Amino acid sequence: MTGTGGEEMGVQAARSRALAVLRVRSRALAVALLPAAAAVILVAGGATGHLTGGVWDALRWVVSGLALLVLAAAVAVALVVARARPAVTPTVTVDEESAPDLYGMVRDLADRLDVPAPSAIALTPDCDSWLEDRTHPAHGRPPPAPEPDGATLPGGPAPRRGDAAPVLVIGSPFLWWMRVGELRAVLAPVVAGTGPSAHPDIAAARRFIRGLDAAAAVVSAGGRRGPLSRAAYGGLGRVVRLLLRGCRVHAAEMERGVAWAAAERAQAVDYGVRIVAQEQVGLAYAGWDRLLTRVALPAWRMGRWPARLDVGVVAALTELSRRDRLAEGFASRLGERPACDLLEEPGAMDEAVSLLAARLFHGGPSGASPDWSPVGWDDYPEEVVDRTWRTDAARLHRVLDALGVRRAAGHTAPGTGGPTLARVLDHLTTPADEASPGALPTPAPATAPAPATAPDPATAPGAAPTRAHAAEPAEPARRAESPGSAEPAGGDGSVTRTDSPADAAPRRPPAPAYGDHDTHGGHLATHPHVTQPDAAHLEADLPGGDSDDPPGHRRATPAAPATPAAAPTPATAAAVDEADDEADDDDLAGTTARGAALAAGLSAQLAREEAEASVTGAGAPDAHPAAAAPTAGPAPDPALWDDRALPLLPLQPPRTGREILTAHVTAMVCCAAMDTAGAVPGLDWLDGPSLLFDGVRAADLAPSVLTLVETGDPGPLRTWMTELGIRPEKPVRLV
């Protein structure tokens, strides 16, 4: 079968399915008009003297009233569907003045494919590309359609919104990692989708589906104020869901037909290069995912956002090419012209996309501020890695103070009662006369009163009551008494998560409803990072086998109060507390009694800090103190944002108490290594923060820390520190 024949068949299949969708709309309109038609017949019969009598008069009034009610309901549904704002992916718009070569390449590609050129180009911090219809009035003014000769007639008619071509959305990692020819080959099937998108029936069916999807989002967000409002929104929701169910199969088949037609049309353009480029798509996604979860996320939690994420993707994938023998050929591609050269100012565009990524995946503010400032890759080890470790170590010692643990051990010299690693090791070490891990804990450490010099942040004026008040140090010891077993540690020392869905759900704001059936040009507007990574992926091969910072650093983001968990109702809070208690019981059962008490104390302290930050609205105190000017250059279109639902795509759920304890002990070990053994913080492009000795990354720390946390045996960790010259009895510098 020729490409033209396959393309025609795809278009015909898509058009037939689009007509089926439009028939659903027509049937709904016919049902709404049926009572009105019956009322008109009865009124006309009475006026002409044919339908007279008491029965006909009563029937005439009943049917007329029913017709008015049905028409009013139909008008209400139509207004909601028409006025509801369809979901649009937040992007950074690329003006033609800032990327003339990119626009020229896309238009030349459209000419070769004999399809309309996209109306605009935008970048998204995602490894995907698609066409997106932004012709709804809520999405701003429609971009002018380009004229063939490059000029527009003065005084001519303005382009209609429905005639505007869709916007081409390109994943920013593609621009920095792919070469120009590879990007052209990858975009060919996407640009080819503008042809079927211009068909009137397909465009009308898509607008109807997007309207229903947006109306469903409106229904789910409103109607909670009173009984009348709930009844109205409930009826509207039932109608919208009924229409969506009737269109679901036809809409999915329509998009398959569009994708079929676009793929057939693009076969003649760079087909051989496209096969090689598809390999780069998977490689770019792998590097982008690791960069976000293991490098960018620790910085975001510190109140810093890497200003050159896409440059980091290139560095990460280059490092992967060096490590993986199967990827040796990828490094030779770096000599070719990168696709980012098609931009006039790639640095400014990378900074705008990096800020957009921080908002989408973490919920950061819309611009730079003293508590939310960019950080360069050269400053990342000092400004992010070092400060993260020292902040965690300081929190660990504050919790030890609250538990009544003495500052100095019996064998230390006078004047060395500062924050030392020996204090942590002595507290977590299980004495020989105590029971084995998992036995009943002794209540002494957990019930020790907090000293007067360690005030409770949650008791400060204006602090909101949170779950932390119900998880005082006495609570962990009681939790550890419950039987259960934690998941075993992985072979690389990583701890397997045992979170329950109820533990993670209250902390993640619901994302707005995207169109389930709205695809553009055969490419669904998906977001790969919506899927939560598994436990092995969360644990990085870092100094302690964990690249993620404690959830307490999220207080650096002023958007955190927008989460639904900021002000729960009493019933919701009780249910969440019960679910969290069960999850903590299962997780802390695999640690010692002292470890469980310390882990729960750290979790409570982190919860207090989050609550305090949400009440005061202040940024993180460990953020960069210098004020930063607002970011200049391109920025996301404000019309596409809904700040009430940030972050749209959270990367990871909250960590368990055992993971938090492991991260804090690891941070303390790293601080001791830096202050007593000459180690320095470093950045690994694939694994994130790392500890370096003479330029070599430290290894075998994660299993030793896990042995201490889970069994109370400090032997492997002390052996590791002795080999590297780390002195645990020396005080370390904290923040």
PDB file of C-alpha atoms in Angstrom, residues 102 105-106 109 113 129-130 168-171 174-175 182-193 266 274 523:
ATOM      1  CA  LEU A 102      13.772  27.125  14.051  1.00  0.00           C
ATOM      2  CA  MET A 105      13.009  24.715   9.577  1.00  0.00           C
ATOM      3  CA  VAL A 106       9.448  23.988  10.728  1.00  0.00           C
ATOM      4  CA  LEU A 109       9.136  20.880   6.834  1.00  0.00           C
ATOM      5  CA  LEU A 113       4.734  17.666   3.823  1.00  0.00           C
ATOM      6  CA  SER A 129       6.442  16.859  21.219  1.00  0.00           C
ATOM      7  CA  TRP A 130       2.882  17.421  20.103  1.00  0.00           C
ATOM      8  CA  LEU A 168       3.871  23.080  17.973  1.00  0.00           C
ATOM      9  CA  VAL A 169       5.134  22.144  21.458  1.00  0.00           C
ATOM     10  CA  ILE A 170       8.706  20.805  21.524  1.00  0.00           C
ATOM     11  CA  GLY A 171      10.397  19.146  24.468  1.00  0.00           C
ATOM     12  CA  PHE A 174      15.365  17.471  22.424  1.00  0.00           C
ATOM     13  CA  LEU A 175      16.730  20.861  21.392  1.00  0.00           C
ATOM     14  CA  GLU A 182      17.522  14.434  14.196  1.00  0.00           C
ATOM     15  CA  LEU A 183      15.148  17.087  15.484  1.00  0.00           C
ATOM     16  CA  ARG A 184      13.781  17.601  12.001  1.00  0.00           C
ATOM     17  CA  ALA A 185      13.154  13.867  11.619  1.00  0.00           C
ATOM     18  CA  VAL A 186      11.431  13.637  15.006  1.00  0.00           C
ATOM     19  CA  LEU A 187       9.187  16.626  14.300  1.00  0.00           C
ATOM     20  CA  ALA A 188       8.124  15.429  10.842  1.00  0.00           C
ATOM     21  CA  PRO A 189       5.223  13.186  12.031  1.00  0.00           C
ATOM     22  CA  VAL A 190       4.138  15.864  14.502  1.00  0.00           C
ATOM     23  CA  VAL A 191       4.042  18.671  11.952  1.00  0.00           C
ATOM     24  CA  ALA A 192       2.242  16.360   9.519  1.00  0.00           C
ATOM     25  CA  GLY A 193      -0.643  16.288  11.993  1.00  0.00           C
ATOM     26  CA  ALA A 266       5.799  11.844   7.054  1.00  0.00           C
ATOM     27  CA  ARG A 274      14.120   9.142  12.125  1.00  0.00           C
ATOM     28  CA  HIS A 523       0.666  12.655  19.513  1.00  0.00           C
TER      29      HIS A 523
END
